[in-house]
């Protein structure tokens, strides 16, 4: 369950620039049955909560056609903490176009919560009233006593948007992503072909290059075709393609329905192998199926109500409800329901 609240203030300064300050906070809560078996006994933590506040400031100069923004983000969960900073700038170009850039950096601390059989043990000695002593071992606390390791992610983004004619708009997006630090999941076991189990081991660097194309075509006054394609590649050997289509249909000036469909396919990382396939010769190894070869589909529809006097004549300006059904060839199935409320 993911809940976010965002409050936005807007005003104009002495130079007639629009200043917007946006503050937000999010709280997520999840359960995961498989997380119980981080400990061999099946008694590990199966729930988690994440809190992530954010603050951003944006200055828009309509006369010069520029926009400058700064943002700060923080996220914390029992096994990691993250601090994010970004700076953005955009400028309108001749012929109804816009060029925008953004640089985002995330600085994370990941707690190394290993599977129970790999944790250090503490030995305790107990003396009885008779003077006899006994000793025993216990695993250290999963979260409190686990050491942390850093991870850094830097992303540079460039987007060129253009209004081609009255019906057609297009944009091209290019991102360059660099990651450094601990990039694996410490609680993921990997079973080798000799039956032994190991902690997932992945390189400490990763470079990613996504390139996207978005085309919006106004089929009529009431129907818009929103298409999107993205090509992705990285130096771990993954190549992926994403294609999506959303068709908002305006039933009335205040009510619309938007069916959507997205298809995704990727190749496997060179370090992936299933259960008991890796060998002792492998330097890097993982059995995390998010790094395997798979394809997925996501489909559903959204409803949007935005009457001029508010929903039922209240300060609720916009009500959006969105449902999506997700399937993946790894046998993962998911249903997503989102509700968006906007007040003025």
Short mmCIF file of C-alpha atoms in Angstrom, two decimals:
data_model
loop_
_atom_site.label_atom_id
_atom_site.label_comp_id
_atom_site.label_asym_id
_atom_site.label_seq_id
_atom_site.Cartn_x
_atom_site.Cartn_y
_atom_site.Cartn_z
CA UNK A 1 0.00 0.00 0.00
CA UNK A 2 1.54 3.26 -1.18
CA UNK A 3 0.20 6.61 0.03
CA UNK A 4 1.55 10.01 -0.94
CA UNK A 5 0.53 13.56 -0.05
CA UNK A 6 1.78 16.54 -2.05
CA UNK A 7 1.18 20.22 -1.30
CA UNK A 8 2.07 22.93 -3.82
CA UNK A 9 2.34 26.68 -3.34
CA UNK A 10 2.67 29.03 -6.30
CA UNK A 11 3.26 32.77 -6.58
CA UNK A 12 4.98 35.47 -8.66
CA UNK A 13 8.04 37.46 -7.63
CA UNK A 14 9.06 41.06 -8.45
CA UNK A 15 10.48 39.92 -11.82
CA UNK A 16 7.13 38.34 -12.78
CA UNK A 17 8.58 34.85 -12.52
CA UNK A 18 6.36 32.07 -11.26
CA UNK A 19 7.81 30.39 -8.18
CA UNK A 20 6.47 26.99 -7.12
CA UNK A 21 7.35 25.22 -3.90
CA UNK A 22 6.23 21.61 -3.61
CA UNK A 23 6.47 19.53 -0.44
CA UNK A 24 5.54 15.90 -0.37
CA UNK A 25 5.66 12.86 1.85
CA UNK A 26 5.03 9.23 1.04
CA UNK A 27 4.48 6.18 3.22
CA UNK A 28 4.59 2.68 1.75
CA UNK A 29 3.86 -0.61 3.48
CA UNK A 30 4.43 -4.04 2.00
CA UNK A 31 4.39 -7.69 2.93
CA UNK A 32 6.58 -10.42 1.44
CA UNK A 33 6.11 -14.07 2.31
CA UNK A 34 9.48 -15.11 0.87
CA UNK A 35 11.33 -12.62 3.09
CA UNK A 36 10.61 -14.90 6.04
CA UNK A 37 13.26 -17.28 4.74
CA UNK A 38 16.14 -14.86 4.94
CA UNK A 39 16.47 -16.88 8.12
CA UNK A 40 16.51 -20.64 7.53
CA UNK A 41 13.80 -21.12 10.16
CA UNK A 42 11.30 -18.95 8.27
CA UNK A 43 11.01 -16.51 11.18
CA UNK A 44 12.52 -13.42 9.57
CA UNK A 45 10.76 -10.08 9.09
CA UNK A 46 8.03 -10.30 6.41
CA UNK A 47 6.79 -6.70 6.43
CA UNK A 48 8.39 -3.36 5.75
CA UNK A 49 7.50 0.32 5.70
CA UNK A 50 9.15 3.12 3.76
CA UNK A 51 8.90 6.86 4.46
CA UNK A 52 10.06 9.32 1.79
CA UNK A 53 9.69 13.11 2.15
CA UNK A 54 10.56 15.45 -0.73
CA UNK A 55 10.95 19.18 -1.37
CA UNK A 56 11.32 20.96 -4.70
CA UNK A 57 11.52 24.57 -5.87
CA UNK A 58 10.78 25.67 -9.44
CA UNK A 59 11.19 29.08 -11.12
CA UNK A 60 9.40 29.66 -14.44
CA UNK A 61 10.13 32.71 -16.58
CA UNK A 62 7.44 32.91 -19.26
CA UNK A 63 9.05 35.92 -20.96
CA UNK A 64 12.33 34.09 -21.55
CA UNK A 65 10.73 30.67 -21.90
CA UNK A 66 12.96 29.13 -19.22
CA UNK A 67 12.38 26.93 -16.20
CA UNK A 68 14.86 26.17 -13.42
CA UNK A 69 14.33 23.70 -10.60
CA UNK A 70 16.00 22.18 -7.53
CA UNK A 71 14.89 19.11 -5.61
CA UNK A 72 15.83 17.13 -2.51
CA UNK A 73 14.55 13.68 -1.55
CA UNK A 74 15.01 11.30 1.35
CA UNK A 75 13.88 7.72 1.79
CA UNK A 76 14.27 5.36 4.71
CA UNK A 77 13.38 1.73 5.33
CA UNK A 78 14.66 -0.78 7.87
CA UNK A 79 17.38 -2.05 5.50
CA UNK A 80 18.40 1.11 3.60
CA UNK A 81 18.51 4.90 3.59
CA UNK A 82 18.73 7.15 0.54
CA UNK A 83 19.36 10.85 -0.07
CA UNK A 84 18.58 12.32 -3.49
CA UNK A 85 19.37 15.70 -5.07
CA UNK A 86 18.52 17.03 -8.51
CA UNK A 87 18.84 20.15 -10.63
CA UNK A 88 16.90 20.80 -13.85
CA UNK A 89 16.72 23.43 -16.57
CA UNK A 90 14.52 23.79 -19.64
CA UNK A 91 14.16 26.37 -22.40
CA UNK A 92 11.57 26.75 -25.08
CA UNK A 93 12.93 26.69 -28.64
CA UNK A 94 11.73 28.28 -31.85
CA UNK A 95 8.84 26.49 -33.53
CA UNK A 96 6.99 25.34 -30.37
CA UNK A 97 9.73 23.11 -29.02
CA UNK A 98 11.45 22.67 -25.68
CA UNK A 99 14.85 21.38 -24.60
CA UNK A 100 15.21 20.20 -21.01
CA UNK A 101 18.05 18.74 -18.97
CA UNK A 102 18.21 17.17 -15.52
CA UNK A 103 20.95 15.75 -13.31
CA UNK A 104 19.93 13.52 -10.41
CA UNK A 105 22.14 11.93 -7.76
CA UNK A 106 21.18 9.34 -5.15
CA UNK A 107 23.42 8.41 -2.23
CA UNK A 108 22.32 5.21 -0.52
CA UNK A 109 23.35 3.17 2.48
CA UNK A 110 22.40 -0.51 2.21
CA UNK A 111 22.38 -2.75 5.29
CA UNK A 112 24.08 -6.07 4.63
CA UNK A 113 21.41 -8.40 5.99
CA UNK A 114 22.76 -11.80 4.92
CA UNK A 115 20.92 -15.13 4.97
CA UNK A 116 21.13 -16.56 8.49
CA UNK A 117 23.73 -19.22 7.70
CA UNK A 118 26.21 -16.53 6.58
CA UNK A 119 25.91 -14.23 9.58
CA UNK A 120 28.51 -13.93 12.29
CA UNK A 121 27.54 -15.59 15.53
CA UNK A 122 27.97 -14.43 19.08
CA UNK A 123 28.92 -16.90 21.79
CA UNK A 124 27.43 -16.56 25.28
CA UNK A 125 28.49 -18.33 28.46
CA UNK A 126 26.05 -18.96 31.30
CA UNK A 127 27.06 -19.97 34.83
CA UNK A 128 24.49 -21.89 36.91
CA UNK A 129 24.00 -21.78 40.71
CA UNK A 130 26.02 -24.96 41.02
CA UNK A 131 29.01 -23.34 39.33
CA UNK A 132 28.66 -25.25 36.03
CA UNK A 133 28.91 -23.28 32.82
CA UNK A 134 27.45 -23.74 29.33
CA UNK A 135 27.95 -21.90 26.08
CA UNK A 136 25.89 -21.41 22.94
CA UNK A 137 25.71 -19.38 19.73
CA UNK A 138 23.00 -17.06 18.39
CA UNK A 139 22.72 -15.07 15.17
CA UNK A 140 23.10 -11.31 15.42
CA UNK A 141 19.98 -9.16 14.96
CA UNK A 142 19.02 -8.98 11.26
CA UNK A 143 18.80 -5.21 11.02
CA UNK A 144 20.28 -3.46 14.06
CA UNK A 145 23.68 -5.18 14.01
CA UNK A 146 24.09 -5.42 10.24
CA UNK A 147 26.88 -3.28 8.73
CA UNK A 148 26.05 -0.79 5.95
CA UNK A 149 27.69 -0.21 2.60
CA UNK A 150 27.31 2.77 0.22
CA UNK A 151 25.77 2.90 -3.23
CA UNK A 152 25.73 5.90 -5.57
CA UNK A 153 23.55 6.52 -8.64
CA UNK A 154 24.01 9.51 -10.97
CA UNK A 155 21.63 10.14 -13.87
CA UNK A 156 21.90 12.74 -16.61
CA UNK A 157 18.77 13.28 -18.73
CA UNK A 158 18.17 15.19 -21.96
CA UNK A 159 14.70 15.65 -23.49
CA UNK A 160 13.75 17.38 -26.72
CA UNK A 161 10.02 18.03 -27.22
CA UNK A 162 8.46 19.41 -30.37
CA UNK A 163 4.97 20.36 -31.54
CA UNK A 164 5.05 19.18 -35.16
CA UNK A 165 1.59 20.35 -36.17
CA UNK A 166 -1.85 20.91 -34.65
CA UNK A 167 -2.39 17.16 -34.17
CA UNK A 168 1.08 15.75 -33.60
CA UNK A 169 3.55 16.18 -30.74
CA UNK A 170 6.77 14.22 -30.20
CA UNK A 171 9.64 14.03 -27.73
CA UNK A 172 12.96 12.19 -27.57
CA UNK A 173 14.49 11.26 -24.19
CA UNK A 174 18.06 10.10 -23.54
CA UNK A 175 19.36 9.11 -20.11
CA UNK A 176 22.84 8.16 -19.00
CA UNK A 177 23.01 6.30 -15.67
CA UNK A 178 26.11 5.42 -13.66
CA UNK A 179 25.99 3.29 -10.49
CA UNK A 180 28.79 2.53 -8.10
CA UNK A 181 28.93 0.61 -4.83
CA UNK A 182 27.10 -2.44 -3.56
CA UNK A 183 24.61 -3.26 -6.34
CA UNK A 184 23.37 -6.68 -5.24
CA UNK A 185 20.85 -7.88 -2.68
CA UNK A 186 22.68 -9.33 0.33
CA UNK A 187 19.82 -11.61 1.43
CA UNK A 188 19.60 -13.37 -1.96
CA UNK A 189 20.99 -16.90 -1.88
CA UNK A 190 22.52 -18.44 -4.98
CA UNK A 191 22.69 -22.25 -5.18
CA UNK A 192 25.57 -23.72 -7.17
CA UNK A 193 25.49 -26.99 -9.11
CA UNK A 194 27.27 -28.75 -6.24
CA UNK A 195 24.37 -27.98 -3.88
CA UNK A 196 26.21 -25.28 -1.90
CA UNK A 197 24.61 -21.90 -1.31
CA UNK A 198 26.30 -18.50 -1.59
CA UNK A 199 25.52 -14.81 -1.22
CA UNK A 200 24.67 -13.06 -4.51
CA UNK A 201 27.77 -11.38 -5.95
CA UNK A 202 27.59 -8.71 -8.67
CA UNK A 203 30.00 -6.07 -10.06
CA UNK A 204 30.35 -2.80 -8.15
CA UNK A 205 29.75 -0.66 -11.25
CA UNK A 206 26.93 -0.48 -13.77
CA UNK A 207 26.26 1.83 -16.72
CA UNK A 208 22.80 2.14 -18.28
CA UNK A 209 21.57 3.85 -21.45
CA UNK A 210 17.79 4.22 -22.00
CA UNK A 211 16.56 6.03 -25.12
CA UNK A 212 12.86 6.84 -25.41
CA UNK A 213 10.46 8.23 -28.00
CA UNK A 214 7.01 9.58 -27.15
CA UNK A 215 4.43 10.52 -29.80
CA UNK A 216 1.01 12.00 -29.06
CA UNK A 217 -1.51 12.27 -31.87
CA UNK A 218 -4.85 14.07 -31.50
CA UNK A 219 -7.12 11.82 -33.53
CA UNK A 220 -10.09 14.11 -32.90
CA UNK A 221 -11.25 16.62 -30.34
CA UNK A 222 -12.22 13.73 -28.04
CA UNK A 223 -9.56 11.05 -28.69
CA UNK A 224 -5.79 11.18 -28.18
CA UNK A 225 -3.30 8.43 -29.05
CA UNK A 226 -0.38 8.46 -26.61
CA UNK A 227 2.38 6.11 -27.74
CA UNK A 228 5.76 5.42 -26.17
CA UNK A 229 8.80 3.31 -27.06
CA UNK A 230 12.03 2.84 -25.09
CA UNK A 231 15.24 1.02 -25.91
CA UNK A 232 17.49 0.06 -23.01
CA UNK A 233 20.97 -1.39 -22.77
CA UNK A 234 23.57 -1.73 -20.01
CA UNK A 235 27.05 -3.13 -19.52
CA UNK A 236 25.73 -6.17 -17.61
CA UNK A 237 24.42 -7.57 -20.88
CA UNK A 238 20.72 -6.65 -20.61
CA UNK A 239 18.92 -5.28 -23.66
CA UNK A 240 15.26 -4.34 -23.31
CA UNK A 241 12.38 -2.89 -25.32
CA UNK A 242 9.24 -1.20 -23.99
CA UNK A 243 6.21 -0.25 -26.07
CA UNK A 244 3.00 1.26 -24.74
CA UNK A 245 -0.20 2.83 -26.00
CA UNK A 246 -2.77 4.82 -24.05
CA UNK A 247 -5.97 6.17 -25.62
CA UNK A 248 -7.73 8.84 -23.53
CA UNK A 249 -11.33 9.24 -24.70
CA UNK A 250 -13.18 12.35 -23.55
CA UNK A 251 -16.79 11.35 -22.91
CA UNK A 252 -17.70 14.88 -21.84
CA UNK A 253 -15.71 18.05 -21.08
CA UNK A 254 -15.35 16.84 -17.48
CA UNK A 255 -15.15 13.05 -17.77
CA UNK A 256 -12.72 10.78 -19.64
CA UNK A 257 -11.67 7.13 -19.78
CA UNK A 258 -8.15 5.99 -20.71
CA UNK A 259 -7.49 2.34 -21.63
CA UNK A 260 -3.79 1.45 -21.80
CA UNK A 261 -1.46 -1.40 -22.71
CA UNK A 262 2.29 -1.86 -22.19
CA UNK A 263 4.60 -4.63 -23.42
CA UNK A 264 8.13 -5.19 -22.15
CA UNK A 265 10.83 -7.70 -23.10
CA UNK A 266 14.44 -8.08 -21.95
CA UNK A 267 17.43 -10.37 -22.33
CA UNK A 268 19.23 -11.85 -19.31
CA UNK A 269 22.24 -10.33 -17.59
CA UNK A 270 25.41 -12.32 -18.23
CA UNK A 271 25.66 -13.03 -14.49
CA UNK A 272 22.25 -14.71 -14.17
CA UNK A 273 21.62 -18.43 -13.93
CA UNK A 274 18.73 -20.39 -12.37
CA UNK A 275 18.81 -22.63 -9.30
CA UNK A 276 21.85 -24.96 -9.13
CA UNK A 277 23.30 -23.89 -12.51
CA UNK A 278 26.14 -21.59 -11.39
CA UNK A 279 29.56 -23.21 -10.92
CA UNK A 280 32.55 -22.48 -8.69
CA UNK A 281 34.31 -20.93 -11.70
CA UNK A 282 31.81 -18.03 -11.83
CA UNK A 283 33.21 -14.78 -10.42
CA UNK A 284 29.82 -13.00 -10.42
CA UNK A 285 26.55 -14.83 -9.89
CA UNK A 286 22.87 -14.18 -9.23
CA UNK A 287 19.58 -16.05 -9.47
CA UNK A 288 17.47 -12.90 -9.15
CA UNK A 289 14.81 -13.25 -11.86
CA UNK A 290 14.58 -9.49 -12.37
CA UNK A 291 17.92 -9.98 -14.16
CA UNK A 292 16.69 -12.97 -16.18
CA UNK A 293 15.22 -13.01 -19.69
CA UNK A 294 11.47 -12.38 -19.54
CA UNK A 295 8.63 -10.39 -21.03
CA UNK A 296 5.68 -8.73 -19.33
CA UNK A 297 2.34 -7.15 -20.11
CA UNK A 298 0.47 -4.43 -18.23
CA UNK A 299 -3.06 -3.47 -19.22
CA UNK A 300 -5.99 -1.63 -17.72
CA UNK A 301 -7.89 1.64 -17.76
CA UNK A 302 -8.24 4.90 -15.90
CA UNK A 303 -11.21 7.15 -15.15
CA UNK A 304 -10.85 10.91 -14.67
CA UNK A 305 -13.48 13.35 -13.38
CA UNK A 306 -12.67 17.09 -13.26
CA UNK A 307 -15.83 19.27 -13.14
CA UNK A 308 -15.22 23.07 -13.14
CA UNK A 309 -16.91 23.57 -9.74
CA UNK A 310 -15.26 20.58 -8.13
CA UNK A 311 -16.52 17.06 -7.52
CA UNK A 312 -19.95 17.41 -5.85
CA UNK A 313 -19.22 21.17 -5.55
CA UNK A 314 -16.34 20.61 -3.12
CA UNK A 315 -12.63 21.57 -3.10
CA UNK A 316 -11.93 18.18 -4.67
CA UNK A 317 -10.88 19.45 -8.10
CA UNK A 318 -9.91 16.17 -9.78
CA UNK A 319 -10.66 12.51 -9.07
CA UNK A 320 -8.73 9.78 -10.90
CA UNK A 321 -9.09 6.01 -10.51
CA UNK A 322 -6.75 3.66 -12.34
CA UNK A 323 -6.61 -0.14 -12.46
CA UNK A 324 -3.93 -2.28 -14.09
CA UNK A 325 -3.30 -6.03 -14.43
CA UNK A 326 0.34 -7.11 -14.75
CA UNK A 327 1.71 -10.47 -15.89
CA UNK A 328 5.28 -11.65 -16.33
CA UNK A 329 6.59 -14.85 -17.93
CA UNK A 330 8.37 -15.65 -14.64
CA UNK A 331 4.83 -16.46 -13.30
CA UNK A 332 4.57 -13.14 -11.46
CA UNK A 333 1.03 -11.71 -11.50
CA UNK A 334 0.02 -8.38 -10.01
CA UNK A 335 -3.04 -6.14 -9.76
CA UNK A 336 -2.59 -2.41 -9.18
CA UNK A 337 -5.33 0.00 -8.08
CA UNK A 338 -4.53 3.73 -7.81
CA UNK A 339 -6.66 6.65 -6.65
CA UNK A 340 -5.52 10.25 -7.17
CA UNK A 341 -7.27 13.15 -5.41
CA UNK A 342 -6.44 16.78 -6.24
CA UNK A 343 -7.74 19.62 -4.09
CA UNK A 344 -7.69 23.33 -4.79
#
